[in-house]
Amino acid sequence: MMVKKPLEFRLNGTEVAVFADEAENLLSVLRAKVGDLTPKYGCGQGGCGACMVTIDGRTVLSCITLAETVAGADVGTLAGLSGERLDPLQEAFMDGFAAQCGYCTPGMIVAARALLQHNPTPDRDQIIEAISDNICRCTGYEPIIEAIQSVVAQERAGGS
Amino acid sequence: MSVDFRKDIFAKERDDNLNEIGKPTRRQDILGHVTGRSPFFDDHRFDGLLHIKCVRSPHHHARIRAIDTTRAETMPGVVRIIRGSDVPVNLNTLLSLLDFGKDDEPVLAESKVAYMGEPVLAIVAQSEAQAHEAVAAVRIDYEVLPHVLDVEEAIKPGAAVVNETYPGNKFEFYGGNDHQKLRFGDVAPAFARADHIVEGRYQMAPIEQAPIEPNGAIAAPQTNDRYVCYTSTQGLFFSLGTVAKLLNVESNRLHFIGGTVGGGFGGKVDSLCEPLAILGAMLTGRAVRYVLDRAEEMQVSAPRSAELWYVKDGLAADGRIIARQLTGYFDSGAYTRLTGYGVVKCIGHLPGPYTIPNVHSDAYCVYTNRTPATAMRGFGVTAVDFAIERQMDKGARALGMDPFEFRLINAYRDGDMKAHRRLAGNCALIESIQAAAERVDYPLGAEFRAMTSMSGGGGERALIPPTRTERLGMLPAGTSTVEVKTTAPGLVPQFGVDLPVPATGLPAPSPTPTPVPAPKAPETRATTYDYGASGLSAPPAPKEVPPATEPAALTKSQPGPVTPKPRYSRYSSLGNRRR
C-alpha cells in the first residue's frame, strides 16, 4: 500500500489540499491532483523548463521539486497570471508571435514574469539569463526576448 | 515584426498589392498557448487512468529465447502485461497504407530484437512508478546475435541480417530495385575530359527531433463500442489507419483527437504510442496512457537517418561542373519507417541546385541494428545538401575560385533542364547568394553581381542529353524513361522495365504487346529513375508472381485488369504535411 501524505499550500493565492504520493513531484501534484494543466511535462529531469512554476516568487522546475517541500508555501503557475484581463506579457507574446507550438510558453511566461517581479527594468542580457532554463525547440528565442523587452518598455513608459 | 521584401528582385514577377503576405497576423491558436489552455494530448484527464511502460531490449541484436513475467505479474498495481502475440496484426511498415514497402516491423518484438531499446513487452499499471518497477522485474533470456551498425558493413556479403523482410539489408523500391537511380547524360566521358576531378566522402549523423512535448497517447473505451485516442501525432488519419491495421479494427471504431502538437519536426508521425494505448484500453476496458519519457524519446523515438555520401565531380577549368556522380547510403536503422521514402525524395533533389549536364546517382536505404530512422525536417534533402555544399567548397578550392562565384556559375537558371527531367523555374539561388554577399559586405566581381536567374538558361540547357543507362545502353537525346509494371494485364511483365519515351509525353497504355527488352541479370532489374514519369507505375505484383529473373513471367497471364494509379503525387502530399 502506497503511503499518501496530506499536503496543503496556496496555488495562485487559493488554498489547496491534496494527498501526495510518496516522493511525488510537484508537477505531478499540480497536473494530476489539483488539475492545473498549465505546467507541462517535457523532460522530467529539470532540463527543459516546460514545468516551471514559482514558489514564494522564485522560479523552480516542478518536475524535480518534491511536492512535500511546498507545504505552506505560495505556488504560482501561468494559470494565476491572467484574471479578467491578460497579463501584458501574454499580450506581448501574442503580438510578437513569441509562441509557435505553445508547449514551452507557460514556462517562458512564468520565467519572464518572475524576472519582472524582481527587476522591472532588465536589460537584454538579463532577459536572456532569466529564460536560459527554458528550451524552445521551434527556435523562437528572438521573438520571445523581443516580447519581454516590449513589456519592459511599456511598463517603463507607463511608470514614468 | 514585419518582413523585409526586396522590391528590386523579381519585380516583374510579383504583384505587389498583397493583402496578407508580408503583414503581421495573429495566429488563431495563440491565445490558448499564452494562457496554457491549448489542449495537448496529456491535458485530458480520466478516472482510473492506467499507464504503460515498455520492457526494452538491452541488446543491438538478439534472439528472444524466453520471457519470464512471473514476478512482474504479481507486483502491486500491475493490471496487464501485453506481449507481441496480443497484437492482432503484429507486423507493419508505416507507408503500407500507401503501398510503399513490405511489412517489416512488429509493435512488440516476438522472436528477436533488432535494435537497442526495441519494445518487447508493454506493462499496464495503475501508476507510472508501478509500471517502471514491474518492467525491472521482467526477465528475458536473450541469445545475443552479431550486430552491424555501419551501412557499408551491412551490405557486405555475410553481414548480420538485421531485418528478415529484407535479407540483403537493403530496402526494395518499386520493381524490387535495391536502390534508386538517377541517370542524366553520360558521366564517364565527361570525367575523362574534365580538367579537375574532385572527390569527397561525407558522413552525416542522425538527428533527434527532440520536441519539448514527448510522443504520447491516451486511449479510452467509449460507450458506443468505439475508442477515443488523444494523441500527439502529426498525422491523425495516418495514425488512425496504422492503428486500424495493427489492431485489425474498423477505422470508424477509432476516434482520434489531436492537432495540438507540442513540437513535432517529423518525430511524431511514427504512431509509436497510439497502437499500444488503444490495445491497452481494449484489453483492460480502462483509459490507458502511454507516453515516452525523455530517455526513451532520445533512445528509441526515430531520428532523421544518418547518411553517407560519396561525391565525385568533373570540373572544367572555366568553373563549370561537367559531371557529378553521387552514391549515398541512408541508415534506416532496424526497420523502414520513412527512410525508403526519404531516399525517393533525395533522388528528386539531386544533384543540388546546379545545372550539370551529366549526372549519375545511386541511393540506398540500408538496414543496421541502430534505432529506426524516420522523418525529420527536410529528411532526404538536408543531409545530402551538406555533402553537396562541402563538395562545392572543395571544387572552388581545386579551381582556385571564389566559392560564391563558383556556385553562381553553376546555379540553375530559369528554363534549365534538371537531371530529373523537370524544367527549372522561379530559380532564386543566384539572387539569394547576391543578397547574402551584400549583407555581409562580401566582395563579388562585377560580372557575378550582374548575373540573374532569369537569363542564361533554356535553349541548349533545356534539352535532355543522350543518356546512358545500364539496361538500355545509350538513350537518344530528348528521351526519358518510364517504369512500366502493367500496361495491359497478361501482356507485359508485372515487374519494372524501362521504356524510352519522348520527354514530351508518356506512352499511351497499349492493348498490344509492347516490345520490351528482356532483363539480362538480376541487377539490371534496376530501372532508370524518373521522378515525374513514374506516375505510370502500376501496383506491385501479387506475391504468387515468379521473380522477375524467371523468363516465364514474361508470358504468364495475370489476374484481372489493374488500373494504374498515380503514386508519387500521393507521397508528395504526405511529404508536404510533414514539417
XYZ file of C-alpha atoms in Angstrom, chain B residues 189 247-248 261 286:
5
model
C 33.406 10.597 -70.992
C -5.310 -3.919 -34.183
C -7.497 -5.237 -37.011
C 1.216 19.134 -31.060
C -9.911 1.315 -18.883
